[in-house]
mmCIF file of C-alpha atoms in Angstrom:
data_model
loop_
_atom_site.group_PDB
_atom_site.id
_atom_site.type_symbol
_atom_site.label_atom_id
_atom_site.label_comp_id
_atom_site.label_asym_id
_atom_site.label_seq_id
_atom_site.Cartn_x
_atom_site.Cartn_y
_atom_site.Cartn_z
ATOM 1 C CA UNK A 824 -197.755 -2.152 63.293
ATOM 2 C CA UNK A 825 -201.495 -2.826 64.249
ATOM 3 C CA UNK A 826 -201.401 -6.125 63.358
ATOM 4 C CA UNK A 827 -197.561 -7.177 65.363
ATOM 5 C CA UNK A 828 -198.910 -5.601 68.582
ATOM 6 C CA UNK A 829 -202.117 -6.746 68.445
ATOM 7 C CA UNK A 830 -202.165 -10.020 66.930
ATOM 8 C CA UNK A 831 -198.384 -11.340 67.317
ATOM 9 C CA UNK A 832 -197.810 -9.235 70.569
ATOM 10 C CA UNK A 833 -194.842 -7.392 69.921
ATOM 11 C CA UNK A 834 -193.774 -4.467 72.277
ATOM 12 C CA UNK A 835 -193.520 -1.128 70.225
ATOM 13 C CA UNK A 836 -189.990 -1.204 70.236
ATOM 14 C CA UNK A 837 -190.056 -4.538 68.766
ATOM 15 C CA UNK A 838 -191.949 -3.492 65.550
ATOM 16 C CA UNK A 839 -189.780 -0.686 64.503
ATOM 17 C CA UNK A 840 -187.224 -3.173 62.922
ATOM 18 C CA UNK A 841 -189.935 -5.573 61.770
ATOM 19 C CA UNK A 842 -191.774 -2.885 60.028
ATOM 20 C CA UNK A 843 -188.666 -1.399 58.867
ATOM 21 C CA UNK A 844 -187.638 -5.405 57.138
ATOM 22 C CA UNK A 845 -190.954 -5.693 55.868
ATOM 23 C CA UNK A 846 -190.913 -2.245 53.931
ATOM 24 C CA UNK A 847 -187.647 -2.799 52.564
ATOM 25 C CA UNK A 848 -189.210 -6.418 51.187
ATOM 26 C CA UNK A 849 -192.570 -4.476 49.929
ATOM 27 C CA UNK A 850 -190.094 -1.526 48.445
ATOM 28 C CA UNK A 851 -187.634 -3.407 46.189
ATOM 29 C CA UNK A 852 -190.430 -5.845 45.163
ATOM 30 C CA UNK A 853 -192.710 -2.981 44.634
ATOM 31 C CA UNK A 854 -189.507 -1.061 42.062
ATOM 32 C CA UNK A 855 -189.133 -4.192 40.212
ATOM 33 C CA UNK A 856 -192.821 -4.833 39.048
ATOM 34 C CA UNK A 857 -192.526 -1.180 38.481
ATOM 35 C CA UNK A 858 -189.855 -1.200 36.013
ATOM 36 C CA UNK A 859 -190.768 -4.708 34.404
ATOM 37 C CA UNK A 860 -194.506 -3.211 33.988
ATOM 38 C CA UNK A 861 -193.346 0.034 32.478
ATOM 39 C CA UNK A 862 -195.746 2.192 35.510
ATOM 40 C CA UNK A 863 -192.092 3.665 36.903
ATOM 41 C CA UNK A 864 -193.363 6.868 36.068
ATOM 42 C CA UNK A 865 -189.995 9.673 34.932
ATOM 43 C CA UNK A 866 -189.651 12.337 36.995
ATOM 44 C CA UNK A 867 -187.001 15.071 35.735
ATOM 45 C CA UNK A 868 -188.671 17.848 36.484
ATOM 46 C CA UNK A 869 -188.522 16.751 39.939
ATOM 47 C CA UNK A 870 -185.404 15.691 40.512
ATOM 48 C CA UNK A 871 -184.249 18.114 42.865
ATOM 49 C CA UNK A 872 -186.763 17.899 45.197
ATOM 50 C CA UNK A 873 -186.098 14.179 45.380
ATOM 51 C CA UNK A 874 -182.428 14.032 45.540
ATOM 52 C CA UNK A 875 -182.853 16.814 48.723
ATOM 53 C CA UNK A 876 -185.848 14.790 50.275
ATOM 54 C CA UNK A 877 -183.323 11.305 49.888
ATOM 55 C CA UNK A 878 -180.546 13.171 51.365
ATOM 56 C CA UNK A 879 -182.768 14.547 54.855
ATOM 57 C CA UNK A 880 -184.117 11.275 54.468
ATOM 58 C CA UNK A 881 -181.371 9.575 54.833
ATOM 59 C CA UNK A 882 -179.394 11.862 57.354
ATOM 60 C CA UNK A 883 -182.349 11.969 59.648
ATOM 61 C CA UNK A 884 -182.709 8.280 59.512
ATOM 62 C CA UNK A 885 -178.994 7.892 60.614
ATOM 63 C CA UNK A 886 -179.385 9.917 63.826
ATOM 64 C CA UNK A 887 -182.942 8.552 64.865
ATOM 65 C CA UNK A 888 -181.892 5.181 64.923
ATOM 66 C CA UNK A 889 -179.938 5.786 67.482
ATOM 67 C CA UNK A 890 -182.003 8.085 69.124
ATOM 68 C CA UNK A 891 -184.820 5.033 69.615
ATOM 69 C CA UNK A 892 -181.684 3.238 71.552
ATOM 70 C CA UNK A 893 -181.780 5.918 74.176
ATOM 71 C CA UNK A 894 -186.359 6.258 74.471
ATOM 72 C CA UNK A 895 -188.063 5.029 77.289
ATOM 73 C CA UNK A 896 -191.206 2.437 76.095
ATOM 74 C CA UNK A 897 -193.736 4.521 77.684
ATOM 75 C CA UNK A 898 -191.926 7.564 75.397
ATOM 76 C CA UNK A 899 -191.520 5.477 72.449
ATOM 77 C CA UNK A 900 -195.545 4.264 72.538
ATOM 78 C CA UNK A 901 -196.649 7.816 72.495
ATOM 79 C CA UNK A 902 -194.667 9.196 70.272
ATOM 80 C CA UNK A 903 -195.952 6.534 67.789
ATOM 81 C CA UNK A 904 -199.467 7.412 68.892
ATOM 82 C CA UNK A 905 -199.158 10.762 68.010
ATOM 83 C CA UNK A 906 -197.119 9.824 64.863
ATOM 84 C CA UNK A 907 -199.695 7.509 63.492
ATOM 85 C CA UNK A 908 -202.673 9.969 64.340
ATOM 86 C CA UNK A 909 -201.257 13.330 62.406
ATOM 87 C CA UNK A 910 -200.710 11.091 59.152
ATOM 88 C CA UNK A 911 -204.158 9.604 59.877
ATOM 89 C CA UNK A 912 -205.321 13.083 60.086
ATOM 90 C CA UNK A 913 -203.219 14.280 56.730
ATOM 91 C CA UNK A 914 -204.295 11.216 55.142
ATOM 92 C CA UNK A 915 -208.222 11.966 55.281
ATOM 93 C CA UNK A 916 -207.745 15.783 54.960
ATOM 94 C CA UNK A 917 -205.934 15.025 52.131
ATOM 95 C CA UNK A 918 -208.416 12.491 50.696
ATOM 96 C CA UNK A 919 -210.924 16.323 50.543
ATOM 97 C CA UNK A 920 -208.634 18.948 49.253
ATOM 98 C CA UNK A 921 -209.232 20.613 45.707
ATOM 99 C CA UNK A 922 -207.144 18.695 42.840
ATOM 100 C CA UNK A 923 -205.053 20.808 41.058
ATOM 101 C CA UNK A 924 -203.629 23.194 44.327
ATOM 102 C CA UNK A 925 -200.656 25.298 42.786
ATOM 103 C CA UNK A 926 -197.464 24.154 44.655
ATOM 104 C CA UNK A 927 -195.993 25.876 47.816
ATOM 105 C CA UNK A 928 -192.166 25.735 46.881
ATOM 106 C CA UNK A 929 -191.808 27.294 43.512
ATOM 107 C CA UNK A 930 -189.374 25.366 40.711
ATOM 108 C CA UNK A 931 -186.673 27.328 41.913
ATOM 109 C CA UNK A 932 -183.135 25.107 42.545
ATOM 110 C CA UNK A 933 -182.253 26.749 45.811
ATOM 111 C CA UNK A 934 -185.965 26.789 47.309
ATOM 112 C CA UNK A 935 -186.372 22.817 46.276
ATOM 113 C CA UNK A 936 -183.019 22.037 47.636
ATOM 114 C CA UNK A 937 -183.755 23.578 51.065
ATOM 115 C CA UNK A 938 -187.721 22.824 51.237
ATOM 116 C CA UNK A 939 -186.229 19.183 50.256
ATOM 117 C CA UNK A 940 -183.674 18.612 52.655
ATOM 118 C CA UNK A 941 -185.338 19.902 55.639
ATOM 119 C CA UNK A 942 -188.945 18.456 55.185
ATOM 120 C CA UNK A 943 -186.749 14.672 54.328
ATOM 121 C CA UNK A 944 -185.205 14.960 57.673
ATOM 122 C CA UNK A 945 -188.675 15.534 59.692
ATOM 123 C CA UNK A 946 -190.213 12.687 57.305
ATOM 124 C CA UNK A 947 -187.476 10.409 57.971
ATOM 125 C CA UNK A 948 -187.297 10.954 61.128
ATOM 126 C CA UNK A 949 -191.425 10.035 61.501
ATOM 127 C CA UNK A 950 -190.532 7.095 59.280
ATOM 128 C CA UNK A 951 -187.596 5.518 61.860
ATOM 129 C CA UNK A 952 -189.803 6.241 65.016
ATOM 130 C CA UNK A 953 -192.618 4.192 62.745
ATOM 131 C CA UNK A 954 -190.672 1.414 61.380
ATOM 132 C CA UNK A 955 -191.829 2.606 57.897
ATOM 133 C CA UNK A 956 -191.230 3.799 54.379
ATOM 134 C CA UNK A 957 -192.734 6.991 54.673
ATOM 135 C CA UNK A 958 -194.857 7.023 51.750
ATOM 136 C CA UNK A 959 -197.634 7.910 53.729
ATOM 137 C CA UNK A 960 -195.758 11.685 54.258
ATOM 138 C CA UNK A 961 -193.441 11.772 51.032
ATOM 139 C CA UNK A 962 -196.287 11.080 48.676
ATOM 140 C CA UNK A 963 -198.467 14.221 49.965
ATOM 141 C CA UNK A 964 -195.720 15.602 50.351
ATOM 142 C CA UNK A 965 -194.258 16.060 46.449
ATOM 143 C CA UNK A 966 -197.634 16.503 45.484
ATOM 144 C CA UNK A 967 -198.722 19.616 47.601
ATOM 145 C CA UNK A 968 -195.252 21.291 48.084
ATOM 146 C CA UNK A 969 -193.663 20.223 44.962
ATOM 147 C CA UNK A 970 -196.708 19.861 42.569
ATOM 148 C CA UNK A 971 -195.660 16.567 41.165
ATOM 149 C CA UNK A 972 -198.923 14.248 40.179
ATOM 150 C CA UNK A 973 -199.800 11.409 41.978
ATOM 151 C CA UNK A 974 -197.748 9.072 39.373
ATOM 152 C CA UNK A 975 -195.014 10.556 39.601
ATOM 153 C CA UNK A 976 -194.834 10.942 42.968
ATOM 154 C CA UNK A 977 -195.223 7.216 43.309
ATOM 155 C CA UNK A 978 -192.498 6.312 41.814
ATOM 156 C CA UNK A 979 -190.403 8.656 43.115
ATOM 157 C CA UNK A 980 -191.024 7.064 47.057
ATOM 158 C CA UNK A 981 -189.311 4.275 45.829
ATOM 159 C CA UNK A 982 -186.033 5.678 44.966
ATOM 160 C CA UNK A 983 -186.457 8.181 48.547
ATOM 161 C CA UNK A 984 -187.511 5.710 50.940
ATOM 162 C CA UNK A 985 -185.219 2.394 50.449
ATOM 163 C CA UNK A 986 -181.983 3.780 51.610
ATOM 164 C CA UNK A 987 -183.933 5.643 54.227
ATOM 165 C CA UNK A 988 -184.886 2.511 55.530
ATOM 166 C CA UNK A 989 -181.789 0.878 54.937
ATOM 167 C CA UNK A 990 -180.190 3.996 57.012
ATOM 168 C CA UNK A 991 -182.552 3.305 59.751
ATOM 169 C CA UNK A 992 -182.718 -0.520 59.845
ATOM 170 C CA UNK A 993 -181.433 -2.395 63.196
ATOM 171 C CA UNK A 994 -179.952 -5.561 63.401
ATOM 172 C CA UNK A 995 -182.898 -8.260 63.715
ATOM 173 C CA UNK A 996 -182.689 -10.940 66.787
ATOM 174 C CA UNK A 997 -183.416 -14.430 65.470
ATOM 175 C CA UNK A 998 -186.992 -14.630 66.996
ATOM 176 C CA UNK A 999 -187.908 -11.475 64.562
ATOM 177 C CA UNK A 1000 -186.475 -13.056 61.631
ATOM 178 C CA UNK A 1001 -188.511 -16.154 62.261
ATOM 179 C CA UNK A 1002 -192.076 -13.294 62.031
ATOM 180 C CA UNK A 1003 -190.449 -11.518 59.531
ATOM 181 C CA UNK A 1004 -189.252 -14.413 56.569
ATOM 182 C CA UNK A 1005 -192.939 -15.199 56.654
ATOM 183 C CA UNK A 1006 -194.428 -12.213 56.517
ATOM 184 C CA UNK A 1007 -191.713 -10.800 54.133
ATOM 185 C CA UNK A 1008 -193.072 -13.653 51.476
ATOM 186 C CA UNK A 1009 -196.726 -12.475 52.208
ATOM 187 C CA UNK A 1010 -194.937 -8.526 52.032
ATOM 188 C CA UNK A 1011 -193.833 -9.931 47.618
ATOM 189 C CA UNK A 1012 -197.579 -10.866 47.081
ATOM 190 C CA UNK A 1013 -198.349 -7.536 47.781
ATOM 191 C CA UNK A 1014 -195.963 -5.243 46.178
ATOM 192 C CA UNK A 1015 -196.038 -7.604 43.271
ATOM 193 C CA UNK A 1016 -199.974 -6.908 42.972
ATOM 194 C CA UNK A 1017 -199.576 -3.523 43.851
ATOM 195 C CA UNK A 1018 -196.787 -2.406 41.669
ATOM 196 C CA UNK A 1019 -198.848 -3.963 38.609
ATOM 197 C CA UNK A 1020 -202.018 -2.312 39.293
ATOM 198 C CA UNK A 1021 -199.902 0.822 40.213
ATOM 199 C CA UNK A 1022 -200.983 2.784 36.624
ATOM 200 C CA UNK A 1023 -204.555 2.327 36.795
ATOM 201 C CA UNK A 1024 -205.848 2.124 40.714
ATOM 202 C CA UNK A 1025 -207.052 5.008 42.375
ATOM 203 C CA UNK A 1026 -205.633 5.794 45.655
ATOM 204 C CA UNK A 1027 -208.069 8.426 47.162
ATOM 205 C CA UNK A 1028 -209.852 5.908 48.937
ATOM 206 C CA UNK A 1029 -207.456 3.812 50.210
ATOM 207 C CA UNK A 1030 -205.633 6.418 51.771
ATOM 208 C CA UNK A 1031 -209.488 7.394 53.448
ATOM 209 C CA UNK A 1032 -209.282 4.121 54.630
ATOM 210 C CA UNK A 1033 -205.231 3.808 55.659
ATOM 211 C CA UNK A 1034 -206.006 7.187 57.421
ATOM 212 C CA UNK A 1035 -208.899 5.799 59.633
ATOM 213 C CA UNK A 1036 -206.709 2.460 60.389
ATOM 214 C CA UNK A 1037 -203.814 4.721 61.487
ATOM 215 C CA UNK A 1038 -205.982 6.761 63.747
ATOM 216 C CA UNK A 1039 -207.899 3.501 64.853
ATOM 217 C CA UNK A 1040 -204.095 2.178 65.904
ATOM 218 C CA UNK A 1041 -203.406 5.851 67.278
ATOM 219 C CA UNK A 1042 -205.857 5.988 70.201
ATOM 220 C CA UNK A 1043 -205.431 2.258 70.828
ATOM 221 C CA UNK A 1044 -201.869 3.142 71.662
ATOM 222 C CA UNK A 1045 -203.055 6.432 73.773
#
């Protein structure tokens, strides 16, 4: 999002659906390497939680989308301010917590079903204002409230996040397509390098980093 306003000049409303392409591009591209590589980490135990998450996800995304129809600009801008500075914030504070917290919903069906559904409609909801995939929330997300490791809950995003963004994803003018088919091919490079690096990279640090850029992009917007 930085980089369309500042650099291509995009109005905010203008990046949601270019940031929502782009993520779909990085997603799928991201669960093929995945699965070709063998680093699509199983997650059984969490299943639950991630069908519940998909399904808020997913319903959220529906309404929000055309919510965004019916924002002002002005509205729009700040709420994306204040989006993009809370998951800067969650982000670093994250990057300093304890490994190994015990997790707040206990692996109880009911409890995961609820905690799941409710916390996927308030992340997808954050991700359609964004233009994102929500990785940035889901990820903390199944590892502080669900416990899952940082693996699993990798590879879990993937199978939340695309139809949430497919949910949420307007129809493109022309003069978007003509960014996005460009960027979308420069979007492959990097899920392909991602996804094959995915088993073995730490991700403390970039998220220290991600966190900073977000709040950086934040009080730009304020």
């Amino acid at each position: 999002m930085p980089i369309l306003v500042g650099l291509i000049g995009f109005s905010a409303r203008a990046t949601v659906p270019m940031n929502q392409i782009l993520s779909l591009v990085t997603l799928v591209t991201a669960l093929v390497v995945r699965w070709h590589t063998g680093t699509l980490v199983r997650g059984g135990a969490f299943a639950p939680a991630v069908i519940a998450l998909g399904i808020g996800g997913v319903t959220a995304a529906w309404f929000a989308a055309r919510l965004l129809t019916r924002v002002t600009d002005h509205r729009l801008e700040r709420a994306i301010a204040v989006l993009l500075m809370a998951i800067g914030v969650l982000l670093i504070g994250e990057r300093f917590l304890p490994a190994g917290l015990p997790a707040l919903v206990p692996a109880v069906l009911g409890w995961q079903i609820v905690a799941g559904v409710a916390l996927g409609m308030c992340i997808g909801t954050a991700s359609t204002f964004l233009g994102v995939a929500g990785g940035e929330l889901l990820i903390p997300t199944l590892i502080f409230v669900f416990g899952a490791d940082i693996h699993a809950a990798g590879s879990a995003v993937l199978f939340i996040s695309i139809p949430t963004v497919c949910m949420g994803l307007f129809p493109v003018r022309s003069t978007l397509l003509r960014v996005g088919l460009p960027m979308g091919i420069e979007s492959l490079v990097g899920a392909a390098a991602g996804g094959a690096f995915a088993g073995s990279t730490s991700a403390e640090v970039l998220k220290l980093m991600f966190g900073v850029i977000l709040i950086a992009a934040a009080l730009k917007a304020f």
